[in-house]
Coordinates of C-alpha atoms and ligand atoms in Angstrom, one line a residue:
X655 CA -18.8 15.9 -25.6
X656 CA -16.0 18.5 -24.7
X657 CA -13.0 19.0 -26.1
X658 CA -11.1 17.2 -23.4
X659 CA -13.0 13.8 -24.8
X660 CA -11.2 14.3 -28.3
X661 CA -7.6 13.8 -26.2
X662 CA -6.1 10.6 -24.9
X663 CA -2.7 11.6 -22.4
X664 CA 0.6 9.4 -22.4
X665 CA 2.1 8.8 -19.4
X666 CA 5.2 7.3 -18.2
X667 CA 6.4 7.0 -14.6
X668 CA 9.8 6.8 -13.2
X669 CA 9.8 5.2 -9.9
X670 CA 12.5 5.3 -7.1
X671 CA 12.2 2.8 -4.8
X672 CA 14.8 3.6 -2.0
X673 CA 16.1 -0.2 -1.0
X674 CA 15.5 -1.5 2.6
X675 CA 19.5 -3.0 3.0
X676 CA 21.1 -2.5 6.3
X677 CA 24.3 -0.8 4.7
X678 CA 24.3 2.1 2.1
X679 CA 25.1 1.1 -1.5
X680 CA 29.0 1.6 -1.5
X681 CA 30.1 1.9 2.6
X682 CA 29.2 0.1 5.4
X683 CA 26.9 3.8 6.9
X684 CA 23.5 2.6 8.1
X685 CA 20.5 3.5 6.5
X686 CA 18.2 4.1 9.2
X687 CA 15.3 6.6 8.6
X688 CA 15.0 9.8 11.2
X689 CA 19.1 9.2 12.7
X690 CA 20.4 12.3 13.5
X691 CA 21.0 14.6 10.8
X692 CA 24.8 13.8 9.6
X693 CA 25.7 10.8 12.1
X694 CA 25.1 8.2 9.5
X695 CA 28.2 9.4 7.3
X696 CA 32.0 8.3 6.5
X697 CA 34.6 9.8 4.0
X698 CA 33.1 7.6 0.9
X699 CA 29.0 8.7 1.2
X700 CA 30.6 12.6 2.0
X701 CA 32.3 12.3 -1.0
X702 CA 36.1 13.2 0.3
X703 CA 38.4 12.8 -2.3
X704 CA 40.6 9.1 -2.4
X705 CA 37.7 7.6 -0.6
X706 CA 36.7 4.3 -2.6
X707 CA 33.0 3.0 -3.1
X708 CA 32.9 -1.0 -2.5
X709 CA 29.5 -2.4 -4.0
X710 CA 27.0 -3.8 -1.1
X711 CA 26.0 -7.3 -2.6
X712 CA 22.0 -7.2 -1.3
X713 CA 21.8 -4.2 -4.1
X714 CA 22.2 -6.5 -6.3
X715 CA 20.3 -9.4 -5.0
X716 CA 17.3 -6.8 -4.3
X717 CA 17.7 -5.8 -8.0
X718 CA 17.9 -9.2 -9.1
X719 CA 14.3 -10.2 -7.2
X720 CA 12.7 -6.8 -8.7
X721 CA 13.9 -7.8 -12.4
X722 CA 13.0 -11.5 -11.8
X723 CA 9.5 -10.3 -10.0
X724 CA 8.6 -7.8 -13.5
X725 CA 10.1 -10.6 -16.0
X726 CA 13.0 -8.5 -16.9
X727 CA 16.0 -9.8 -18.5
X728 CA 19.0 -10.0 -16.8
X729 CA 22.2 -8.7 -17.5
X730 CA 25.0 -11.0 -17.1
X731 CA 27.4 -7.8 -17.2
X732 CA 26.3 -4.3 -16.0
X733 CA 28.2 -1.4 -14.8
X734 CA 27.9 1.7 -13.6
X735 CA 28.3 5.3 -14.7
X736 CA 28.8 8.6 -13.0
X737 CA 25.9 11.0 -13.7
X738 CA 27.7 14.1 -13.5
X739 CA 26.2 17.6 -12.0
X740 CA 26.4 20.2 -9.4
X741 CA 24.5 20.3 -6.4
X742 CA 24.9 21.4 -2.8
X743 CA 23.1 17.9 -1.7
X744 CA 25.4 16.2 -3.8
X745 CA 29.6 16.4 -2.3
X746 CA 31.0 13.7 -5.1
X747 CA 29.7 16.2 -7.6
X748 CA 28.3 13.3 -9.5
X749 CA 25.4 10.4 -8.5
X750 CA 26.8 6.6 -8.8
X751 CA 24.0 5.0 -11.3
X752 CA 23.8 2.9 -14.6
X753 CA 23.3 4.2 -17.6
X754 CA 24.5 2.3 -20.7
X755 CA 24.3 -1.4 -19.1
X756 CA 22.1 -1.3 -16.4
X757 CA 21.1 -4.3 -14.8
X758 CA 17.8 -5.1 -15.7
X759 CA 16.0 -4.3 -18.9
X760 CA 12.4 -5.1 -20.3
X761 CA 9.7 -6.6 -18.4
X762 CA 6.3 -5.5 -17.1
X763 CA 3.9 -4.6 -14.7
X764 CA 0.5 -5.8 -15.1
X765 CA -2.5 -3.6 -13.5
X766 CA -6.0 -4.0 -13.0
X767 CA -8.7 -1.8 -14.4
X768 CA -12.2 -0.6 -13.3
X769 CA -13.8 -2.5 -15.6
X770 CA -12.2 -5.5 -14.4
X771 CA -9.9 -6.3 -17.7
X772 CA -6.0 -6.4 -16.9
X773 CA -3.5 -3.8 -18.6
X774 CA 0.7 -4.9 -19.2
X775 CA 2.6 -2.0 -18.5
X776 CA 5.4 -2.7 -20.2
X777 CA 9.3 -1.4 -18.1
X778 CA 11.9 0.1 -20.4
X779 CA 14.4 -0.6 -17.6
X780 CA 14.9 -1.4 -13.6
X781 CA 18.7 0.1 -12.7
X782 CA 20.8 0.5 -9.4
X783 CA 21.8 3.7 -8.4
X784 CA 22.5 5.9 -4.8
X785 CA 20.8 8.8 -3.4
X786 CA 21.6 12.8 -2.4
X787 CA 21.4 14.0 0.3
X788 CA 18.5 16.4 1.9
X789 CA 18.7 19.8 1.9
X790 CA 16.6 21.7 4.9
X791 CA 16.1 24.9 4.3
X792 CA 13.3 25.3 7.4
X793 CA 15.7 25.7 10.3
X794 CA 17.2 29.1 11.1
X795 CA 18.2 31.6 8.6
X796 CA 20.4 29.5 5.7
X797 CA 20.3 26.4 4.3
X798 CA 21.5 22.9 5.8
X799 CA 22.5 19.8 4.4
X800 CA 22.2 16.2 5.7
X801 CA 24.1 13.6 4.6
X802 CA 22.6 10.7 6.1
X803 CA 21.0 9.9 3.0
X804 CA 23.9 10.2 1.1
X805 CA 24.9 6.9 -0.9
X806 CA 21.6 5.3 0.0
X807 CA 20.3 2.3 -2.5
X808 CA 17.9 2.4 -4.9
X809 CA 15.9 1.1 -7.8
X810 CA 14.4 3.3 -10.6
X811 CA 11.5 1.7 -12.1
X812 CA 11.1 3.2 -15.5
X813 CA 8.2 2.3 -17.6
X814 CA 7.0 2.7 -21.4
X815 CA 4.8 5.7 -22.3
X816 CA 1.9 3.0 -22.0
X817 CA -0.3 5.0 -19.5
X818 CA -3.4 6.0 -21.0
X819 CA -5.0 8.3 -17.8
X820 CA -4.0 9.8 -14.8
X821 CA -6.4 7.1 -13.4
X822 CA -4.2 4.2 -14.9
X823 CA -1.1 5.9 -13.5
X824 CA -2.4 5.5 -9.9
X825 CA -3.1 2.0 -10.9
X826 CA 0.1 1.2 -11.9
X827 CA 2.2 3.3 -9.2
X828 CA -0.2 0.7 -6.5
X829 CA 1.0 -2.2 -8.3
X830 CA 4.7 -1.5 -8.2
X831 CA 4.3 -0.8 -4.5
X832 CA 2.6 -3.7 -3.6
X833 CA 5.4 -5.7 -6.1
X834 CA 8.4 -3.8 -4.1
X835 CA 6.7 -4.4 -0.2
X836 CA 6.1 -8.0 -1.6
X837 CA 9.5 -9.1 -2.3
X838 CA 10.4 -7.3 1.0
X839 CA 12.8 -5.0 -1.1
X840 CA 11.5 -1.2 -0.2
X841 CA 8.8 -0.7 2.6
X842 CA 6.9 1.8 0.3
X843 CA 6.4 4.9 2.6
X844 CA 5.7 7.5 0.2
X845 CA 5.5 10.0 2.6
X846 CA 9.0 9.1 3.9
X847 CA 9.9 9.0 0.8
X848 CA 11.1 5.2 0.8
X849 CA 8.7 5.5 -3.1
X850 CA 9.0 8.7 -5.2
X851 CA 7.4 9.4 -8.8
X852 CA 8.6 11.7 -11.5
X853 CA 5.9 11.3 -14.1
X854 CA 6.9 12.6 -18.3
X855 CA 3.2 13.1 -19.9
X856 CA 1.8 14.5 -23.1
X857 CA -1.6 14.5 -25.0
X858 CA -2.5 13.4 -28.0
X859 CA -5.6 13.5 -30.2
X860 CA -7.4 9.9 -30.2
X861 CA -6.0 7.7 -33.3
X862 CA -3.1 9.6 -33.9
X863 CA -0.2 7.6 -33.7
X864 CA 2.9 10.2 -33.0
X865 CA 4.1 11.3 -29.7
X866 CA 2.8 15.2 -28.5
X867 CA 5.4 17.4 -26.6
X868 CA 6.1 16.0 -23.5
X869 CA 6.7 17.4 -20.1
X870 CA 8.4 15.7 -17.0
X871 CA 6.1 16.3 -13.5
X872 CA 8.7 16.4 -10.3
X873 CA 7.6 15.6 -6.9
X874 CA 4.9 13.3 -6.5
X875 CA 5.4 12.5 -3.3
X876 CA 1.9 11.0 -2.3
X877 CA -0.4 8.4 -3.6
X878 CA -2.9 11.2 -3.5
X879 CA -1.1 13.9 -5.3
X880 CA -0.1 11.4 -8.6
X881 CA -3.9 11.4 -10.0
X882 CA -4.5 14.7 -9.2
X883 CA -0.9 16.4 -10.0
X884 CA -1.1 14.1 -13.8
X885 CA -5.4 15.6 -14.5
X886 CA -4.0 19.2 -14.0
X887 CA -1.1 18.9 -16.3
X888 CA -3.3 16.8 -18.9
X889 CA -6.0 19.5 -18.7
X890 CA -3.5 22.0 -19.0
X891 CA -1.9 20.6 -22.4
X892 CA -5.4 20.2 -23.5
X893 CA -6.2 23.7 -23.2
X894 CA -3.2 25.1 -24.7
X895 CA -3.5 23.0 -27.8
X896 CA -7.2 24.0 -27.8
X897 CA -6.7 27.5 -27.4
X898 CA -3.9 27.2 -30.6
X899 CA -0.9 27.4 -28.2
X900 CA 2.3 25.1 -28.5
X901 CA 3.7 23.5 -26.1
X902 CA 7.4 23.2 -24.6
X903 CA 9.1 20.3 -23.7
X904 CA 9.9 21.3 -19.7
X905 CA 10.2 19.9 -16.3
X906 CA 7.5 21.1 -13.9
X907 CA 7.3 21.2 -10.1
X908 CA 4.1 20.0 -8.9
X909 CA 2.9 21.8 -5.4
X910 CA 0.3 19.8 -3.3
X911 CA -0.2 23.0 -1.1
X912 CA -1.5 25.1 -4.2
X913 CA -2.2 22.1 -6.5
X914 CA -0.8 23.4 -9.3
X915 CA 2.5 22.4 -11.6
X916 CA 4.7 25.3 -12.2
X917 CA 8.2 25.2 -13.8
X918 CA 11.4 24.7 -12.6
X919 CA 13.6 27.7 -12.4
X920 CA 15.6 26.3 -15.7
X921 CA 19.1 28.5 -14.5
X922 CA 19.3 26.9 -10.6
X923 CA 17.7 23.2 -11.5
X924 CA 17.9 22.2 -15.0
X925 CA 20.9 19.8 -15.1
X926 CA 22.9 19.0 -18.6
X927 CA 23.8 15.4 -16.9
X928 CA 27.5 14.0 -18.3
X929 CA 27.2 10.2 -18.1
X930 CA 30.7 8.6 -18.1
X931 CA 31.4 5.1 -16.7
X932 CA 32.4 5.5 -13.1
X933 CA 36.4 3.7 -12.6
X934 CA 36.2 2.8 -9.4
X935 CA 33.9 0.4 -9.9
X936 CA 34.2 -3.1 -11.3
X937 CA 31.4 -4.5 -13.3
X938 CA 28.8 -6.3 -11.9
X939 CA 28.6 -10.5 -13.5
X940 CA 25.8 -12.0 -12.5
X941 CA 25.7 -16.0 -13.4
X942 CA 22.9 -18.4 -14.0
X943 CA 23.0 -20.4 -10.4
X944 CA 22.6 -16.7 -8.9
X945 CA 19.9 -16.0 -11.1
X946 CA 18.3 -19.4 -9.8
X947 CA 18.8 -19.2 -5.9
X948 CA 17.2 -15.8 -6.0
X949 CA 14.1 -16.8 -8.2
X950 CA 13.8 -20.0 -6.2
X951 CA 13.6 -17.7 -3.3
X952 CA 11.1 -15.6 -4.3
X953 CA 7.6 -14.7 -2.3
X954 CA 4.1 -15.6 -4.9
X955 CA 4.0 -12.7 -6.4
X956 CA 1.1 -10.3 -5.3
X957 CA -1.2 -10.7 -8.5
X958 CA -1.4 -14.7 -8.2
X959 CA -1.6 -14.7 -4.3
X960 CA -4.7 -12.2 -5.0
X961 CA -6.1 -14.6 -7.8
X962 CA -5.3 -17.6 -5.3
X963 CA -6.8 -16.6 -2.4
X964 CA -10.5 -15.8 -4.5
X965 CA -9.6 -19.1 -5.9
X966 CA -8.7 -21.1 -2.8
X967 CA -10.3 -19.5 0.0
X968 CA -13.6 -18.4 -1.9
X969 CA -12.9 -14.3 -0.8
X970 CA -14.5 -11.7 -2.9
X971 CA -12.2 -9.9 -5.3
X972 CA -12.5 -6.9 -3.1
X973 CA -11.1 -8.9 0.1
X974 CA -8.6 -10.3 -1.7
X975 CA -7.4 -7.1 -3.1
X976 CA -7.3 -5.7 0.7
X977 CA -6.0 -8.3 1.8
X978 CA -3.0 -8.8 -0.6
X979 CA -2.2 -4.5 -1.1
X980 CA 0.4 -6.0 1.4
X981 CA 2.5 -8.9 2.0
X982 CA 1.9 -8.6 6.0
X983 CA -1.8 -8.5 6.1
X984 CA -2.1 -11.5 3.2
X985 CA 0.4 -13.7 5.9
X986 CA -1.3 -12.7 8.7
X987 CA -5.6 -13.6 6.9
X988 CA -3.3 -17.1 6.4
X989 CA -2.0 -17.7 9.0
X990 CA -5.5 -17.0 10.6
X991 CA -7.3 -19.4 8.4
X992 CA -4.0 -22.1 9.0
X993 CA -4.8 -21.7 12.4
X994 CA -8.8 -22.4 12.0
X995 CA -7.5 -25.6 10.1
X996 CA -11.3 -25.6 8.0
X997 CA -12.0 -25.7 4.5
X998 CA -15.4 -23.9 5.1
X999 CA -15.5 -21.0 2.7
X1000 CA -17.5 -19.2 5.7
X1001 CA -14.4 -19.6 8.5
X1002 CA -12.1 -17.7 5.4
X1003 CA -14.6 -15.2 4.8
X1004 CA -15.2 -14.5 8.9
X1005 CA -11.2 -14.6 8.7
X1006 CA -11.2 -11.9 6.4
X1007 CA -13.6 -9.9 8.2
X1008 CA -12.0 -9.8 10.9
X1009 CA -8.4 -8.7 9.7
X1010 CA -10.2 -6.2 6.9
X1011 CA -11.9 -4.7 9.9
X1012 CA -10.8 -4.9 13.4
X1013 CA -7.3 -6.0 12.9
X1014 CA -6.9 -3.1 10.1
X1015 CA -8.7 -0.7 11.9
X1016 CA -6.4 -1.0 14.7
X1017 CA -3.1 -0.9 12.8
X1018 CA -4.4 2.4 11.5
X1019 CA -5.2 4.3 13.9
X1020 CA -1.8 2.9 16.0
X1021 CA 0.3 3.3 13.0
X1022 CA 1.5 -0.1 13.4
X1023 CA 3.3 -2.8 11.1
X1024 CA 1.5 -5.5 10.7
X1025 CA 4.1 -8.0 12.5
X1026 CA 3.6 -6.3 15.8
X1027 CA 0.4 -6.4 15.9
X1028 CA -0.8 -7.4 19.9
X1029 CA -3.1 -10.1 18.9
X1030 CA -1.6 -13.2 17.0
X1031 CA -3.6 -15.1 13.7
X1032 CA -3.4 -18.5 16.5
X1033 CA -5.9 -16.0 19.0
X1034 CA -8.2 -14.5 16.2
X1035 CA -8.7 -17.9 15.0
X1036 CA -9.6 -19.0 18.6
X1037 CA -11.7 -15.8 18.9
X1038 CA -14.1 -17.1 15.6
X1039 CA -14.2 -20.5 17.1
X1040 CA -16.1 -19.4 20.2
X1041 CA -18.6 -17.4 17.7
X1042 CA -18.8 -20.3 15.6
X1043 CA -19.7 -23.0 18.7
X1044 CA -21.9 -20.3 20.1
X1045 CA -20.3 -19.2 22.9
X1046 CA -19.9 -15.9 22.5
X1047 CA -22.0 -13.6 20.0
X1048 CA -20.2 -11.5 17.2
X1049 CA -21.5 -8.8 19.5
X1050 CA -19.4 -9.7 22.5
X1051 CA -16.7 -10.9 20.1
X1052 CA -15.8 -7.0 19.6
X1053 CA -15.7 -6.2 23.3
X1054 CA -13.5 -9.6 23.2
X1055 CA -11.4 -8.0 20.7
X1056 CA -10.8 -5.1 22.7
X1057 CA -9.9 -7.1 26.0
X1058 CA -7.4 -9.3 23.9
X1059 CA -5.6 -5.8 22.4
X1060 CA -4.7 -5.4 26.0
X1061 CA -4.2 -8.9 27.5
X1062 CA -1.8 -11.8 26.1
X1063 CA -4.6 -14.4 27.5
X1064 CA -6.1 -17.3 25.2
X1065 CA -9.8 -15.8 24.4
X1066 CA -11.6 -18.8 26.0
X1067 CA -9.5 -17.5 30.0
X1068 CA -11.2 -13.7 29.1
X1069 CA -14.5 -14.9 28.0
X1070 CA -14.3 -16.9 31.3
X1071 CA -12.7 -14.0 33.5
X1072 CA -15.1 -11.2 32.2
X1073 CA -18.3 -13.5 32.2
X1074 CA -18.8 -12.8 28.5
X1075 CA -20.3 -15.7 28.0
X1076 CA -23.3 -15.8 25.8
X1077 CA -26.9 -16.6 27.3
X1078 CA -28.5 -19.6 25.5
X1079 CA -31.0 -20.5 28.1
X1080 CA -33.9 -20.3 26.6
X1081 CA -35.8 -20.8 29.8
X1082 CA -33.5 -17.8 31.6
X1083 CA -34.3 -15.7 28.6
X1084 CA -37.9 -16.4 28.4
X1085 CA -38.2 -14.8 32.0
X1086 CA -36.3 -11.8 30.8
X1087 CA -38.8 -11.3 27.8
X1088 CA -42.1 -11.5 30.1
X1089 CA -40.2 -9.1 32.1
X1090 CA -39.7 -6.6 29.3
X1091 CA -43.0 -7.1 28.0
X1092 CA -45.0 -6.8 31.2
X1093 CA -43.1 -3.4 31.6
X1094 CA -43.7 -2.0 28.4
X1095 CA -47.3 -2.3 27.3
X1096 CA -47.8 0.6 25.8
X1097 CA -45.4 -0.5 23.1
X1098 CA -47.4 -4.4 22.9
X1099 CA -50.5 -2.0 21.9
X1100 CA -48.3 -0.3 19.1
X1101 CA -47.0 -3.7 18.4
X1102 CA -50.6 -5.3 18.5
X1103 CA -51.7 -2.3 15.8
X1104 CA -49.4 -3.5 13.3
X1105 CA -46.1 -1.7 14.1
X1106 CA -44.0 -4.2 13.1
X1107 CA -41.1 -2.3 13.7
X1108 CA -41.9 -1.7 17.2
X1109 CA -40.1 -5.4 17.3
X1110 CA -36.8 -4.0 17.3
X1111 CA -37.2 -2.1 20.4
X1112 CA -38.3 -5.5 22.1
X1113 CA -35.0 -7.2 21.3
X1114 CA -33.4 -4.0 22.5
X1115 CA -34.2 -4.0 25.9
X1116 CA -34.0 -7.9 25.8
X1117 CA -30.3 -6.8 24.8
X1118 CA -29.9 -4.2 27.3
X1119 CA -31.0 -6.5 30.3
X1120 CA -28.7 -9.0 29.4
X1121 CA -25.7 -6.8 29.0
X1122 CA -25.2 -7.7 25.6
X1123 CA -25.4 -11.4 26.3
X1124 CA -28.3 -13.0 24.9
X1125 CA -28.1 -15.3 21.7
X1126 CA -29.5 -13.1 19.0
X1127 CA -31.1 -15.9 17.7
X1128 CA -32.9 -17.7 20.7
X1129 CA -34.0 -14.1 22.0
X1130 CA -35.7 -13.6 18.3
X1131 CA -37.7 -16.8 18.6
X1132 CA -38.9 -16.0 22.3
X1133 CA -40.2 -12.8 21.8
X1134 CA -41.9 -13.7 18.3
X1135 CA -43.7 -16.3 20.2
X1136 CA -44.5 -14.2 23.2
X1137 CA -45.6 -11.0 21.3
X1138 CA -47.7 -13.3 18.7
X1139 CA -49.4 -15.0 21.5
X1140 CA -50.2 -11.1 23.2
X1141 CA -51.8 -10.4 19.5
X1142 CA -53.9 -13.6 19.6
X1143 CA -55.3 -14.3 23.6
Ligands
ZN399 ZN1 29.2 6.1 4.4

């Protein structure tokens, strides 16, 4: 046992989830990702003076689906409040958010851990507020500013100090991903920045039931970096407690390139924020029928379409978990199995192999989204049907795939076209096997002597002389029989 085992950590995350609406939050600028720098701006997101913020609605409706998605009560009243400090990213001087009555309070995340129980994270509070802009200080001598993400919307996700690892954090930051790209609300990019993480941890012994000194962890930018940024700042509590050291409540930097946490420069970033409510905007009333129309519109939630489809469709937990870590790949494995109109456990699993595999593979490597995607669920299923009836193997079927990545024709015309049709003939492959064993006898003598194994290279050149296109199965039986009857004149 070391002294690590003695600790547990306590870990809460704030999440920003920047908001996939057309508009900014309070002018009609676009939000488009990668514009160039300072064309996306007007005199309200640069902050000129007399300029007037008017409230975009889908903040509010995206809100709305995020509170309704993590059981959060709803505020029929919320405002917003000025969060007042000085930075060079920042021209109003302040940040439009909510801070006394935000919109959304309560509420939970639930995750899932290793050991196959299920965890509720409980959320202090889900609020509305905009973003700065982006300093770039990598282009020619000084520092520039770009505005273009200036006033854009998003959603902090705050949770409760109920994180017990760095592991469960992880856990928990996948969940509210997959919950955000669910309800179609943020597309999740953490390395675009569309998710960012500031994490506030601090250790405790096991049993005690006070809080330890806590520090906040800026800049989690990656999925990767959360785990490994949260164990280095747990470790490092540990020691210093360990060692007799106390710890100070600070805000620390973490930097992947080093992959250590070190502290912000307290004089240039620390910021005494001044909350006051902001006048020039009216509060926000959201009534009951609104509260209904959204929930009534809302997509399953991730968690019960994961449970469903081991349920329904029969899928392994680990399929379903692929298949539902987004909201494009789950409709697109359904729409496959739609399209295959079978209840046969077997189709859905052959379904899911195929998106897990080829289909994913492919919108890795391409860096696609899902929805364009060359090959539609209508083709894939039409694609398993010619394994299932035999005409094709689920050899060929992956040189089929390849073919229908570059052509828009139904399977059954390029199976046709490219003569990849497989060979059942037993009599045609019969000839093939005397062939290969005539030519090989060396191999029949190895074979003869009890090398078993020496099979494999049998069905190989079967394969090979076939281009691929014998039925595994018929070309099994023939040379069983032929090789046997070599054994035993
Ligand atoms: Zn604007």
């Amino acid at each position: 046992m070391t002294p690590k085992d003695g600790y547990e950590s306590v870990i809460g995350l704030e999440v920003h989830a920047q908001l996939l609406t057309a508009s900014k939050a309070f002018c009609g600028c676009s939000t488009k990702f990668g514009d160039e720098p300072n064309t996306n701006v007007c005199p309200v997101c640069a902050g000129l003076p007399g300029a007037l913020p008017v409230l975009n609605t889908n903040l509010v409706e995206f809100a709305l689906r995020m509170g309704l998605a993590v059981n959060s009560t709803i505020a029929p009243r919320s405002t917003f409040a000025r969060k007042n400090y000085f930075y060079p990213d920042l021209p109003k001087g302040y940040q439009i958010s909510q801070y006394e009555e935000p919109i959304c309070t309560g509420g939970s995340v639930e995750i899932d851990l290793d050991d196959g129980g299920r965890k509720k994270i409980r959320l202090t509070r889900v609020h509305k507020e905009e973003d700065a802009g982006k300093l770039i200080h990598d282009i020619g001598a000084g520092t520039l500013v770009d505005l273009n993400r200036s006033g854009v919307p998003l959603l902090e996700i705050v949770s409760e100090p109920d994180l017990r690892s760095p592991k469960e954090a992880y856990l928990y930051l996948h969940k509210v991903r997959q919950i955000v790209t669910h309800l179609g609300i943020c597309d999740g990019n953490m390395e675009e920045g569309s998710l960012r993480c500031d994490a506030n941890v601090s250790v405790r012994k096991k049993g005690q039931a006070g809080l330890g000194t806590k520090t906040e962890l800026k800049n989690l930018n990656s999925f990767r970096y959360v785990e490994r940024a949260l164990e280095f700042e747990v470790d490092r509590q540990i020691r210093v407690l360990e060692e007799g050291g106390s710890l100070e409540q600070e805000t620390l930097i973490w930097d992947a390139n080093r992959n250590i946490a070190y502290p912000m420069r307290s004089k240039e970033e620390a910021h005494d924020y001044l909350y006051f409510p902001d006048p020039d905007l009216v509060p926000v009333h959201v009534d009951e029928p609104w509260i209904r129309r959204v929930r009534a519109g809302l997509p399953e939630h991730p968690t019960a379409r994961r449970d469903r489809f081991m349920k329904e469709h029969h899928l392994p937990k680990y399929d379903a978990d692929v298949l539902t870590s987004e909201k494009g790949y789950a409709d697109y494995f359904e729409a496959v199995v739609k399209a295959l109109g079978s209840a046969n456990p077997d189709d859905a699993k052959s379904a899911s192999n195929w998106v897990m595999t080829e289909v994913l593979r492919v919108v890795g490597e391409q860096k696609l989204e899902i929805g364009k995607f060359p090959i539609s669920p209508a083709r894939i299923a039409s694609m398993i049907r010619l394994i299932n009836d035999g005409t094709i193997s689920s050899k060929i079927a992956k040189d089929l795939f390849a073919e229908m990545l570059q052509s828009a024709d139904d399977p059954k015309v390029i199976v046709e076209k490219k003569g990849m049709v497989q060979l059942s003939d037993e009599s045609a492959i019969r000839k093939v096997v005397d062939e290969v064993v005539d030519r090989n006898q060396a191999q029949v003598e190895k074979y003869r002597a009890g090398n078993m194994k020496i099979f494999g290279f049998f069905v190989g050149e079967v394969m090979k002389a076939t281009k691929g296109k014998a039925n595994p199965a018929i070309v099994n039986s023939v040379l069983k029989k032929k090789l046997e009857g070599v054994r035993t004149p």
